[in-house]
Amino acid sequence: MMKELFGEFLGTLILILLGNGVVAGVVLPKTKSNNSGWIVITMGWGIAVAVAVFVSGKLSPAHLNPAVTFGVALKGDLPWASVFPYILAQFAGAMVAQILVWLQFKPHYEVEENAGNILATFSTGPAIKNTVSNLISEILGTFVLLLTIFALGLYDLQAGLGTFAVGTLIVGIGLSLGGTTGYALNQLVTLDLASCTASFRFQIREMGTGLMLGFQLWDLSLVQAWQSSYFHFSKIKELFATEFEMEISGSFLMTKTLIF
């Protein structure tokens, strides 16, 4: 178990380090890659995903994403007792990675006057704030991501080819669907990891992590239905009725996904 948790920690660290690193290089002033554009960001994230999976794939299942961990558990390929430890390891890796990004680009943060650009290196945000449209964007992107990941599992691919395919998929989703919200597809990216202090204060994006996670679980259930040809309605209802509670600066924010 410790080997798997270390794999999730290390893989997520590499993912966020390279992924948010390319964003920082593009948006922060006076870097060699400043203003190089969205295509560079999507390519960087695709490579980040592939490299992270290659690094961690021999240690753990390389989920590197709470949505994927939940999806694999729903599919029955991961014990539910392992879900919370996996997600904790992923969060820990993401936080360490974000500290490393800050250290790498510290001189450029110091000369950046646009708070929006600084925030963009820590979390995603919509180009135009519209909660419904932004939510639909993340639902579609996450659905395509997980549908394709599970579909790839149906093929007898050579070692490494599936990892390359997922990296390419990330680039494709970013180019086609990511321009509206920055295509988080991952709670570790949606949460603002800039505030990784002792209080673990997170800034929740306007769409709400609990609501986003609920719809991602709905997407995952569609994937499961596509594979098994029926819905587990009782399980979906139970999951959607869950209250997600997160401590924020000593207080509590309750987000509920009461869909049914």
GROMACS .gro file of N, CA, C and O in nm, residues 95 98 122 191-203 249:
model
   68
   95MET      N    1   0.042   1.966  -0.363
   95MET     CA    2   0.085   2.079  -0.281
   95MET      C    3   0.237   2.098  -0.287
   95MET      O    4   0.285   2.211  -0.301
   98GLN      N    5   0.326   2.249  -0.620
   98GLN     CA    6   0.296   2.391  -0.635
   98GLN      C    7   0.398   2.478  -0.564
   98GLN      O    8   0.433   2.587  -0.611
  122PHE      N    9  -0.192   2.874  -1.037
  122PHE     CA   10  -0.228   2.789  -0.923
  122PHE      C   11  -0.358   2.713  -0.946
  122PHE      O   12  -0.377   2.605  -0.890
  191LEU      N   13  -0.887   2.326  -0.732
  191LEU     CA   14  -0.862   2.391  -0.604
  191LEU      C   15  -0.739   2.479  -0.613
  191LEU      O   16  -0.641   2.445  -0.677
  192ASP      N   17  -0.749   2.595  -0.548
  192ASP     CA   18  -0.636   2.687  -0.549
  192ASP      C   19  -0.532   2.640  -0.448
  192ASP      O   20  -0.548   2.657  -0.328
  193LEU      N   21  -0.425   2.579  -0.498
  193LEU     CA   22  -0.322   2.525  -0.410
  193LEU      C   23  -0.221   2.631  -0.367
  193LEU      O   24  -0.123   2.600  -0.301
  194ALA      N   25  -0.248   2.756  -0.404
  194ALA     CA   26  -0.157   2.862  -0.361
  194ALA      C   27  -0.157   2.874  -0.210
  194ALA      O   28  -0.056   2.909  -0.149
  195SER      N   29  -0.271   2.847  -0.148
  195SER     CA   30  -0.285   2.867  -0.005
  195SER      C   31  -0.262   2.737   0.070
  195SER      O   32  -0.343   2.699   0.155
  196CYS      N   33  -0.154   2.667   0.040
  196CYS     CA   34  -0.126   2.540   0.108
  196CYS      C   35  -0.051   2.570   0.237
  196CYS      O   36   0.067   2.545   0.249
  197THR      N   37  -0.122   2.632   0.332
  197THR     CA   38  -0.067   2.664   0.462
  197THR      C   39  -0.110   2.558   0.561
  197THR      O   40  -0.173   2.459   0.525
  198ALA      N   41  -0.077   2.580   0.688
  198ALA     CA   42  -0.112   2.481   0.790
  198ALA      C   43  -0.262   2.461   0.801
  198ALA      O   44  -0.309   2.357   0.843
  199SER      N   45  -0.339   2.563   0.765
  199SER     CA   46  -0.485   2.553   0.775
  199SER      C   47  -0.546   2.489   0.652
  199SER      O   48  -0.668   2.467   0.646
  200PHE      N   49  -0.460   2.459   0.550
  200PHE     CA   50  -0.508   2.400   0.424
  200PHE      C   51  -0.626   2.480   0.368
  200PHE      O   52  -0.732   2.426   0.339
  201ARG      N   53  -0.605   2.611   0.356
  201ARG     CA   54  -0.713   2.696   0.304
  201ARG      C   55  -0.720   2.682   0.153
  201ARG      O   56  -0.623   2.704   0.083
  202PHE      N   57  -0.838   2.647   0.105
  202PHE     CA   58  -0.857   2.633  -0.038
  202PHE      C   59  -0.957   2.738  -0.087
  202PHE      O   60  -1.055   2.765  -0.021
  203GLN      N   61  -0.929   2.797  -0.202
  203GLN     CA   62  -1.028   2.880  -0.266
  203GLN      C   63  -1.109   2.791  -0.359
  203GLN      O   64  -1.054   2.725  -0.447
  249SER      N   65  -0.990   2.791   0.625
  249SER     CA   66  -0.945   2.893   0.718
  249SER      C   67  -1.017   2.888   0.852
  249SER      O   68  -1.060   2.989   0.906
   0.00000   0.00000   0.00000
